[in-house]
XYZ file of C-alpha atoms in Angstrom:
682
model
C 17.775 51.138 7.765
C 20.146 50.724 4.816
C 21.793 47.778 6.511
C 18.460 46.023 6.884
C 17.580 46.547 3.225
C 21.022 45.337 2.211
C 20.511 42.184 4.259
C 17.161 41.536 2.559
C 18.599 42.044 -0.911
C 21.460 39.636 -0.240
C 19.328 37.159 1.654
C 20.609 34.180 -0.299
C 24.131 35.485 -0.893
C 26.652 33.701 1.325
C 29.315 36.446 1.152
C 26.781 39.099 2.058
C 25.665 37.031 4.990
C 29.226 36.689 6.236
C 29.735 40.452 5.934
C 26.573 41.097 7.907
C 27.657 38.709 10.659
C 30.889 40.668 11.043
C 28.938 43.871 11.833
C 28.006 43.734 15.521
C 25.800 46.828 15.276
C 23.614 45.462 12.462
C 20.090 44.124 12.926
C 19.815 41.378 10.312
C 16.447 40.382 8.937
C 14.893 37.015 9.593
C 16.703 34.327 7.643
C 14.007 32.628 5.700
C 15.148 29.125 4.843
C 13.976 27.403 1.704
C 10.522 25.905 2.099
C 9.210 23.444 -0.485
C 5.712 24.829 0.127
C 6.914 28.082 -1.443
C 8.089 26.247 -4.580
C 5.156 23.884 -5.122
C 2.741 26.619 -6.339
C 5.280 27.346 -9.081
C 5.862 23.784 -10.304
C 2.353 22.559 -9.434
C 0.748 21.883 -6.056
C -1.444 19.071 -7.344
C -0.552 18.652 -10.980
C -0.400 15.608 -13.204
C 2.715 14.294 -11.442
C 1.120 14.368 -7.987
C -2.171 12.941 -9.246
C -0.447 9.995 -10.904
C 1.635 9.370 -7.807
C -1.157 9.794 -5.262
C -3.924 7.916 -7.101
C -1.669 5.355 -8.755
C 0.737 4.500 -5.921
C 0.195 6.116 -2.532
C -3.546 5.607 -2.121
C -3.578 1.953 -3.301
C -0.634 1.382 -0.936
C -3.014 2.060 1.985
C -5.241 -0.946 1.224
C -3.014 -3.677 2.784
C -3.449 -2.068 6.202
C -7.216 -2.596 6.261
C -6.952 -6.086 4.794
C -4.396 -7.383 7.268
C -5.806 -5.555 10.296
C -9.325 -6.994 10.025
C -9.000 -10.320 8.182
C -8.207 -11.793 11.588
C -11.841 -11.295 12.655
C -12.962 -13.837 10.068
C -10.068 -16.229 10.623
C -11.368 -16.650 14.188
C -15.024 -17.331 13.350
C -16.717 -19.531 15.945
C -19.357 -22.029 14.749
C -22.837 -21.655 16.191
C -22.868 -25.143 17.654
C -20.220 -27.593 18.855
C -19.987 -30.499 21.300
C -17.461 -32.890 22.837
C -15.877 -35.420 20.511
C -16.160 -39.070 21.584
C -13.935 -41.196 19.297
C -15.383 -44.484 20.610
C -18.843 -43.506 19.328
C -17.658 -42.383 15.882
C -19.592 -45.132 14.070
C -22.939 -43.952 15.452
C -25.286 -41.505 13.778
C -24.758 -37.898 14.879
C -28.030 -37.482 16.740
C -27.678 -40.817 18.510
C -24.100 -39.978 19.464
C -25.085 -36.608 20.932
C -28.109 -38.098 22.701
C -26.031 -40.781 24.360
C -22.822 -38.856 25.239
C -23.755 -35.172 25.679
C -25.775 -33.995 28.703
C -28.352 -31.257 28.326
C -28.281 -27.939 30.166
C -30.504 -24.888 30.435
C -29.616 -22.008 28.107
C -31.957 -19.048 27.555
C -34.747 -20.984 29.243
C -34.301 -23.883 26.842
C -32.687 -27.303 27.225
C -29.832 -27.721 24.754
C -26.874 -30.045 24.395
C -23.875 -28.920 26.425
C -20.961 -27.483 24.442
C -18.264 -28.073 27.002
C -19.242 -31.201 28.962
C -19.789 -34.898 28.352
C -20.573 -37.952 30.396
C -17.471 -39.347 32.092
C -18.071 -42.950 31.017
C -15.622 -45.604 29.827
C -17.310 -46.037 26.455
C -15.061 -48.892 25.350
C -15.967 -50.986 28.408
C -19.657 -50.074 28.096
C -19.849 -51.046 24.420
C -18.024 -54.337 25.061
C -20.607 -55.233 27.695
C -23.431 -55.093 25.162
C -24.346 -58.444 23.650
C -25.583 -57.261 20.245
C -26.368 -54.124 18.234
C -30.002 -54.211 19.345
C -28.896 -53.386 22.849
C -26.966 -50.382 21.478
C -30.081 -48.822 19.968
C -31.945 -49.136 23.239
C -29.135 -47.749 25.374
C -30.183 -44.691 27.336
C -28.054 -42.133 29.205
C -28.076 -42.668 32.936
C -28.585 -39.707 35.287
C -26.043 -41.274 37.622
C -23.250 -40.931 35.074
C -20.682 -38.290 36.056
C -20.406 -35.123 33.932
C -16.872 -34.012 33.002
C -15.245 -31.448 30.726
C -14.307 -32.371 27.185
C -10.868 -33.947 27.012
C -10.679 -35.311 23.446
C -11.550 -32.259 21.393
C -14.789 -31.091 19.833
C -17.033 -31.652 16.856
C -18.445 -28.591 15.077
C -21.521 -27.708 13.094
C -19.874 -26.548 9.866
C -23.004 -25.415 8.071
C -22.063 -21.722 8.210
C -18.456 -21.790 9.468
C -16.444 -24.723 8.219
C -12.866 -23.424 8.546
C -11.314 -21.185 11.193
C -8.548 -21.231 13.764
C -11.248 -21.955 16.349
C -12.023 -25.265 14.625
C -8.427 -26.191 13.825
C -7.005 -25.305 17.257
C -10.124 -26.087 19.377
C -10.418 -22.551 20.795
C -13.723 -23.024 22.607
C -14.975 -23.388 26.155
C -12.043 -22.717 28.501
C -9.980 -21.486 25.550
C -12.585 -19.300 23.883
C -10.698 -16.162 24.960
C -7.691 -17.129 22.832
C -8.935 -15.376 19.636
C -9.296 -12.228 21.752
C -5.702 -12.663 22.925
C -4.751 -12.866 19.245
C -6.400 -9.475 18.598
C -4.580 -7.980 21.560
C -1.323 -9.441 20.197
C -1.974 -7.738 16.862
C -2.466 -4.369 18.552
C 0.549 -4.834 20.806
C 2.871 -4.719 17.832
C 1.566 -1.347 16.599
C 3.383 1.050 18.971
C 6.628 -0.917 18.643
C 6.402 -0.905 14.866
C 5.649 2.803 14.692
C 8.800 3.496 16.687
C 11.042 1.153 14.680
C 9.735 2.092 11.240
C 9.654 5.720 12.331
C 13.402 5.596 12.941
C 13.935 3.903 9.590
C 11.610 6.404 7.929
C 13.692 9.331 9.182
C 17.150 7.846 8.706
C 16.879 5.724 5.552
C 14.071 7.471 3.700
C 10.434 6.873 2.865
C 10.970 4.360 0.052
C 13.166 1.940 1.988
C 10.969 2.272 5.057
C 7.788 1.477 3.111
C 9.151 -1.564 1.287
C 10.736 -2.903 4.481
C 7.396 -2.449 6.215
C 5.576 -4.155 3.338
C 8.030 -7.074 3.404
C 7.505 -7.459 7.167
C 3.732 -7.435 6.704
C 3.825 -10.081 3.986
C 6.269 -12.233 5.962
C 3.982 -12.129 8.989
C 0.975 -12.959 6.795
C 2.814 -15.925 5.259
C 3.701 -17.143 8.738
C 0.014 -16.789 9.654
C -1.002 -19.033 6.758
C 1.519 -21.718 7.710
C 0.746 -21.776 11.455
C -0.066 -25.190 12.923
C -0.868 -24.115 16.488
C -2.354 -21.096 18.200
C 0.803 -19.608 19.695
C 2.625 -19.677 16.362
C -0.395 -18.002 14.829
C -0.493 -15.366 17.607
C 3.224 -14.700 17.150
C 2.669 -14.147 13.441
C -0.064 -11.619 14.272
C 2.406 -9.662 16.408
C 4.683 -9.442 13.350
C 1.757 -8.246 11.235
C 0.845 -5.774 13.983
C 4.316 -4.237 13.792
C 3.366 -2.819 10.388
C -0.038 -1.420 11.392
C -0.525 1.500 11.010
C 3.000 2.179 9.644
C 2.228 0.524 6.281
C -0.684 2.949 5.994
C 1.058 6.070 7.245
C 4.234 5.966 5.161
C 2.442 6.385 1.790
C 0.200 8.925 3.524
C 3.288 10.934 4.511
C 4.722 10.670 0.995
C 1.467 12.047 -0.384
C 1.411 14.968 2.044
C 5.028 15.817 1.335
C 4.517 15.963 -2.424
C 1.359 18.079 -2.653
C 0.794 21.714 -1.773
C -0.606 22.642 1.595
C -3.965 23.636 0.101
C -4.521 20.036 -1.042
C -3.478 18.189 2.106
C -6.994 18.081 3.508
C -8.177 16.530 0.240
C -5.367 13.959 0.295
C -6.171 13.099 3.912
C -9.837 12.513 3.154
C -8.948 10.472 0.054
C -6.501 8.373 2.076
C -9.211 7.584 4.606
C -11.593 6.811 1.726
C -9.186 4.312 0.144
C -8.539 2.733 3.543
C -12.280 2.340 4.107
C -12.797 1.059 0.565
C -10.221 -1.622 1.313
C -12.244 -2.712 4.339
C -15.400 -2.829 2.200
C -13.577 -4.998 -0.323
C -12.386 -7.243 2.507
C -15.993 -7.957 3.509
C -16.663 -9.196 -0.032
C -13.516 -11.347 -0.044
C -14.338 -12.925 3.315
C -17.873 -13.683 2.129
C -16.563 -15.498 -0.957
C -13.711 -17.333 0.783
C -14.497 -19.101 4.073
C -11.292 -21.148 4.450
C -9.069 -19.215 6.870
C -5.771 -20.407 5.356
C -6.763 -19.452 1.824
C -8.204 -16.208 3.165
C -4.823 -15.371 4.659
C -3.169 -16.027 1.306
C -5.753 -14.057 -0.685
C -5.483 -11.016 1.589
C -1.691 -10.908 1.393
C -0.256 -12.502 -1.769
C -1.683 -9.872 -4.200
C 0.304 -7.193 -2.395
C 3.595 -8.713 -3.559
C 2.823 -6.801 -6.754
C 3.430 -3.607 -4.779
C 7.162 -4.293 -4.907
C 6.968 -3.155 -8.535
C 6.465 0.322 -7.098
C 10.191 0.292 -6.370
C 10.750 1.232 -10.011
C 8.386 4.223 -10.031
C 7.946 5.477 -6.459
C 10.227 8.475 -5.867
C 11.908 9.374 -2.619
C 10.358 12.296 -0.801
C 12.110 15.502 -1.943
C 11.452 17.010 1.489
C 13.386 14.201 3.126
C 16.196 14.511 0.589
C 16.455 18.255 1.201
C 16.479 17.667 4.938
C 19.323 15.152 4.522
C 21.271 17.565 2.300
C 20.999 15.370 -0.837
C 20.484 18.336 -3.115
C 21.111 16.727 -6.496
C 18.585 13.919 -5.939
C 15.964 16.354 -4.645
C 16.427 18.691 -7.603
C 16.134 15.798 -10.055
C 12.758 14.794 -8.599
C 11.493 18.384 -8.430
C 12.564 19.116 -11.999
C 10.814 15.978 -13.216
C 7.730 17.045 -11.275
C 7.772 20.422 -13.004
C 8.224 18.789 -16.433
C 5.332 16.340 -15.978
C 3.142 19.157 -14.664
C 3.996 21.275 -17.695
C 5.722 23.960 -15.626
C 9.070 25.701 -15.894
C 11.419 24.996 -13.008
C 12.848 28.337 -11.713
C 16.601 28.615 -12.130
C 16.750 30.891 -9.101
C 15.654 28.018 -6.863
C 18.719 25.988 -7.797
C 21.010 28.800 -6.703
C 18.994 29.313 -3.554
C 19.264 25.661 -2.576
C 23.007 25.579 -3.155
C 23.442 28.706 -1.076
C 21.337 27.182 1.686
C 23.423 24.008 1.770
C 26.621 26.049 2.076
C 25.023 28.271 4.710
C 23.848 25.273 6.714
C 27.349 23.841 6.693
C 28.738 27.092 8.073
C 26.085 27.230 10.762
C 26.192 23.565 11.657
C 28.583 23.931 14.562
C 26.923 27.020 16.013
C 23.301 26.001 15.505
C 21.582 25.297 18.777
C 18.153 23.755 19.148
C 16.307 24.017 22.404
C 15.957 20.628 24.039
C 12.340 19.965 24.887
C 10.723 16.849 26.206
C 7.560 15.343 27.582
C 8.147 17.085 30.899
C 7.718 20.463 29.203
C 4.125 19.559 28.313
C 3.249 19.240 31.994
C 5.401 22.007 33.474
C 2.814 24.826 33.289
C -0.842 24.488 34.362
C -2.604 25.346 31.088
C -0.346 23.172 28.938
C -0.661 20.366 31.475
C -4.466 20.577 31.393
C -4.608 20.640 27.591
C -2.221 17.696 27.335
C -4.356 15.628 29.717
C -7.586 16.536 27.897
C -6.150 15.829 24.446
C -4.798 12.468 25.615
C -8.088 11.463 27.242
C -10.053 12.435 24.155
C -7.587 10.614 21.898
C -7.705 7.501 24.079
C -11.513 7.435 24.054
C -11.765 8.153 20.340
C -9.241 5.625 19.108
C -10.358 2.910 21.504
C -14.077 3.207 20.738
C -13.568 3.558 16.984
C -11.542 0.349 16.743
C -13.809 -1.417 19.229
C -16.837 -0.649 17.065
C -14.942 -1.861 13.988
C -14.188 -5.163 15.735
C -17.744 -5.561 17.021
C -19.540 -5.059 13.696
C -19.606 -8.751 12.648
C -21.236 -9.675 15.989
C -24.370 -7.643 15.214
C -27.214 -8.199 12.774
C -28.177 -11.460 11.133
C -25.266 -11.659 8.680
C -21.765 -10.833 9.882
C -20.494 -10.065 6.378
C -23.260 -7.577 5.639
C -22.842 -5.948 9.054
C -19.097 -5.567 8.550
C -19.642 -4.126 5.066
C -22.194 -1.591 6.334
C -19.913 -0.573 9.204
C -17.347 0.468 6.582
C -19.822 2.096 4.179
C -21.139 4.539 6.801
C -17.646 5.988 7.214
C -17.567 7.487 3.718
C -20.312 10.139 4.134
C -19.018 10.928 7.614
C -15.630 11.911 6.151
C -17.213 14.364 3.717
C -19.493 15.915 6.353
C -16.602 16.121 8.799
C -14.448 17.895 6.211
C -17.119 20.571 5.782
C -18.003 21.085 9.447
C -14.362 21.267 10.518
C -13.883 24.347 8.374
C -17.165 26.054 9.273
C -17.950 25.158 12.877
C -14.386 24.591 13.940
C -12.748 21.550 15.498
C -14.023 21.422 19.065
C -17.779 21.221 18.541
C -17.782 18.663 15.705
C -15.362 16.511 17.713
C -17.316 16.679 20.954
C -20.778 16.384 19.409
C -19.870 13.400 17.269
C -18.338 11.572 20.240
C -21.201 12.396 22.620
C -23.966 11.566 20.140
C -22.124 8.445 19.023
C -21.858 7.359 22.651
C -25.553 8.019 23.240
C -26.444 5.858 20.214
C -24.435 3.010 21.757
C -25.871 3.361 25.258
C -29.553 3.435 24.264
C -29.212 0.003 22.647
C -29.609 -1.384 26.169
C -33.217 -0.182 26.090
C -34.045 -2.366 23.096
C -35.347 -5.923 23.542
C -33.111 -8.812 22.548
C -35.350 -9.498 19.554
C -34.669 -6.026 18.084
C -31.653 -7.208 16.104
C -32.058 -4.796 13.192
C -32.710 -1.778 15.430
C -29.546 -2.527 17.393
C -27.599 -2.685 14.143
C -29.011 0.683 12.990
C -27.960 2.412 16.192
C -24.547 0.808 15.929
C -24.129 2.153 12.386
C -25.098 5.672 13.520
C -22.517 5.466 16.285
C -19.845 4.127 13.906
C -20.431 6.980 11.449
C -20.156 9.613 14.188
C -17.029 8.078 15.704
C -15.433 7.881 12.256
C -15.980 11.623 11.841
C -14.471 12.398 15.236
C -11.561 10.074 14.479
C -10.730 12.232 11.470
C -10.839 15.418 13.581
C -8.812 14.423 16.635
C -5.484 14.172 14.823
C -5.318 17.647 13.189
C -7.008 19.215 16.230
C -4.320 17.853 18.549
C -1.620 18.988 16.138
C -3.014 22.525 16.192
C -3.281 22.657 19.982
C 0.267 21.531 20.692
C 2.885 24.280 20.127
C 5.204 23.780 17.167
C 8.156 23.395 19.524
C 6.691 20.270 21.146
C 4.136 19.182 18.548
C 5.891 15.950 17.632
C 6.412 15.002 21.258
C 2.827 15.875 22.195
C 1.169 13.993 19.349
C 3.482 11.045 19.870
C 2.706 10.835 23.586
C -1.069 11.208 23.141
C -1.243 8.688 20.304
C 0.862 6.105 22.160
C -1.278 6.362 25.278
C -4.340 6.180 23.055
C -2.859 3.068 21.488
C -2.893 1.321 24.856
C -6.664 1.259 24.594
C -6.370 -0.890 21.466
C -4.803 -3.645 23.551
C -7.678 -3.533 26.043
C -10.652 -3.100 23.695
C -10.669 -6.725 22.363
C -11.399 -7.915 25.912
C -14.322 -5.464 26.087
C -15.809 -6.871 22.886
C -15.255 -10.370 24.315
C -17.894 -9.554 26.944
C -20.459 -9.668 24.142
C -20.412 -13.460 24.258
C -22.493 -13.277 27.425
C -24.376 -10.012 26.844
C -24.558 -8.582 23.322
C -25.333 -5.009 24.470
C -22.714 -4.756 27.242
C -19.710 -3.841 25.016
C -21.785 -1.173 23.258
C -22.806 0.366 26.580
C -19.209 0.411 27.846
C -17.903 1.950 24.630
C -20.778 4.448 24.653
C -19.898 5.792 28.087
C -16.195 5.997 27.181
C -17.080 7.940 24.029
C -19.322 10.393 25.877
C -16.626 10.968 28.500
C -14.068 11.686 25.780
C -16.481 14.047 24.019
C -17.154 16.037 27.175
C -13.435 16.462 27.879
C -13.065 17.919 24.390
C -15.436 20.791 25.211
C -12.862 22.238 27.591
C -10.264 22.561 24.835
C -9.878 25.935 23.060
C -10.980 26.346 19.456
C -8.164 26.599 16.875
C -9.949 27.538 13.636
C -9.043 31.101 12.517
C -6.472 31.409 15.305
C -2.771 31.827 14.853
C -1.331 28.658 16.297
C 1.201 28.692 19.148
C 4.794 27.937 18.262
C 6.714 28.049 21.536
C 5.837 26.473 24.855
C 5.257 29.961 26.280
C 2.744 30.745 23.541
C 1.107 27.370 24.097
C 0.649 28.204 27.766
C -1.105 31.468 26.870
C -3.242 29.935 24.101
C -6.661 29.208 25.596
C -5.646 30.371 29.060
C -8.563 32.813 29.201
C -11.096 30.010 28.549
C -14.476 30.519 30.205
C -17.524 28.322 30.589
C -19.462 30.348 28.028
C -16.862 29.393 25.409
C -18.414 25.906 25.344
C -21.429 27.413 23.581
C -19.356 29.213 20.967
C -18.187 27.788 17.663
C -15.238 29.098 15.669
C -14.623 32.821 15.765
C -15.174 35.011 12.730
C -12.506 34.580 10.061
C -9.881 37.291 10.377
C -7.988 36.613 7.149
C -9.590 38.442 4.241
C -8.161 36.324 1.451
C -7.009 32.823 0.769
C -3.277 32.085 0.885
C -1.535 33.107 -2.316
C -1.069 30.491 -4.986
C 1.073 30.816 -8.078
C -1.369 28.531 -9.869
C -4.041 31.255 -10.025
C -2.304 34.405 -11.184
C -5.580 36.067 -12.188
C -6.728 36.010 -8.585
C -3.357 37.281 -7.469
C -3.489 40.133 -9.924
C -6.966 41.173 -8.841
C -6.393 40.971 -5.112
C -5.607 44.125 -3.294
C -3.483 42.482 -0.649
C -1.261 40.202 -2.694
C 1.532 40.619 -5.163
C 0.774 41.210 -8.824
C 1.571 38.667 -11.517
C 4.629 40.609 -12.632
C 5.928 40.814 -9.076
C 5.473 37.079 -8.630
C 7.403 36.322 -11.807
C 10.177 38.694 -10.772
C 10.403 37.042 -7.396
C 10.772 33.625 -8.990
C 13.477 34.657 -11.460
C 15.478 36.998 -9.269
C 16.117 35.739 -5.794
C 17.952 38.937 -4.916
C 14.790 41.031 -5.144
C 13.407 41.843 -1.678
C 10.036 40.242 -1.013
C 7.122 42.600 -0.697
C 5.161 42.284 2.531
C 1.337 42.127 2.350
C -0.600 44.908 4.075
C -0.483 44.419 7.825
C -4.209 44.918 8.156
C -5.051 41.802 6.174
C -3.538 39.184 8.470
C -3.572 39.115 12.242
C -0.536 37.069 13.198
C -0.161 38.145 16.784
C 0.387 35.420 19.286
C -0.979 35.722 22.833
C 2.475 37.047 23.806
C 2.426 39.741 21.127
C -0.517 41.804 22.291
C -0.377 45.551 22.784
C 1.433 45.124 26.069
C 4.144 43.103 24.461
C 5.006 45.650 21.736
C 7.980 47.831 21.985
C 7.161 51.463 22.390
C 6.865 53.195 19.061
C 7.728 50.085 17.091
C 4.184 49.227 16.007
C 3.292 45.670 15.127
C 5.827 42.945 14.689
C 6.353 42.174 11.005
C 6.428 38.508 9.990
C 7.762 37.046 6.801
C 5.218 36.007 4.137
C 5.583 32.270 4.770
C 4.038 32.793 8.194
C 0.657 32.919 6.472
C 0.522 29.142 6.791
C 0.096 29.468 10.529
C -3.329 31.062 10.045
C -5.350 28.024 9.069
C -8.448 28.997 7.131
C -8.996 25.473 5.867
C -8.164 22.225 7.619
C -4.520 21.467 6.853
C -3.986 17.961 8.159
C -0.304 17.285 8.704
C 1.329 14.398 10.459
C 3.837 14.503 13.299
C 6.894 16.660 12.526
C 10.359 17.186 13.933
C 11.932 20.577 14.593
C 13.158 20.787 11.003
C 9.687 20.107 9.629
C 10.221 16.458 8.714
C 7.020 14.399 8.900
C 7.101 11.363 11.177
C 5.016 8.311 11.963
C 2.634 8.200 14.892
C 0.293 5.566 16.258
C -2.778 6.616 14.295
C -4.864 4.181 12.280
């Protein structure tokens, strides 16, 4: 017993640790490494420093993603009417030229001029055979003339759309699928970019990764503006696609790494809000600027100003600590404490130095279990959950982006429709935030996907004239899918065990990203039948929502950490569980926070203010454990059968309280050492 106490007292003392390791009979306590989440309540979880950084840098840095991901929709506008160009008849009046050279065909039970065919006549020879201009005015088309496809380009009605790649590159008729290929090219670059910038993000740091990503985005946008043919333009969209969603996720990760865990849900919702606000602003910009080249410049050139962030954006202290760059991390953390008006604890400096020395001693002997994608499918319950999560992710991400692409095709004004499709996301984020923490994750996810799918499918019952009603149902579906899109990421992160969380989220998101390559071709079907893409996306959404019902609820549960715990988590699922929301909260109090010492002092199951201060100033003082009755941290493998006889419950260190999620803590993909990573999530 004395040896255990001695180990606790000298937890951060290197010499004591070495002495303990030389005693083979000793039972050392758990070595609790330094966690920035334990320091942030002391120097400010969301103080002035974080607010300036998040609202002044990180959130505005998310706007380029929405601008450059969706401006392509308006670059590829197709005019309402077009017809074959006949250079020999260029001196004629428009109506006379169309009457003489363009055959009529039946469209929607009405005879209209053909868009893709003309009479195959030698117009030069025919005009030379006429004796005077009077004969030209009386010339009539002959039914015996052959009808051929356009070979000399097209003329366009530029009343509403007077500049687009469709007009400049003649992407109509047999080539009308080319703009859809351009969208698929944009989405093809995403998974590749996430991998490349993810490596850079982990090895070179967040700052260098973000500004490299921003430079790539702006270079691709400049190449887009200068393109003179379709394939150059499509290649430039692949370059832009490399940065989506990485250019959005890197500042998101910086924000999460700088704020306390109690504010990460708020930062996540605010990030989504800024992203959506950027899309709303894009609809205004595209309405005011109809020239596609100038639109490309306007939606990219202003973001060159973001390079000024190089002088004020700090490196992530979490990344610096992970890389062992102690001095740089301490400088940022001390500045954070100063700006927040807090005193930086001297004990932390000693603790960090001791940890660096300890890590160096352990570096050769430290062994990390090698896990891979195969481990997710090795056992039946983990295999089933992995398949269900991936299916739900695929359906959610595919339908959400498909609805975003399809917005301009509905209603009477494409700019208003696109604006409304972004506006409806804002209230859905707030409602989703509330329901996630009251009803749990499973039911809000499944209900929003199922009801959103139903709203899409029932549009097929409306007549073609019900344009506004179709738009209303689309907006309802978009709002519901936006809510589910916010849930799927943290829900998947909570279902995958800590040991394979990064691998699991990465695999599910990459497979889900494959749907983004396919979905533009689904929306392309709307050229022939406006309701067909909505019906297809509706059924996919309902299927994804129903698969989510089979997943276990995670709210108020201690999350699995090892693959073995993940196999046991949700293994006892029964059909009646589908009708049950989150279980009753088992944690009696909120996680402790040094920012509210009055609450700490008045709580019966937390340390007093004096004890907190002592703990901060004297790192040799043993930490006091909270009463065991207040927190149930047993995993499925730590039930009564798994306890050693006479040993009682297993005692966990205080930092384990973060595993009992009372509020939605939305993290991004992490490695074994806790470093946040990129994943293919827009």
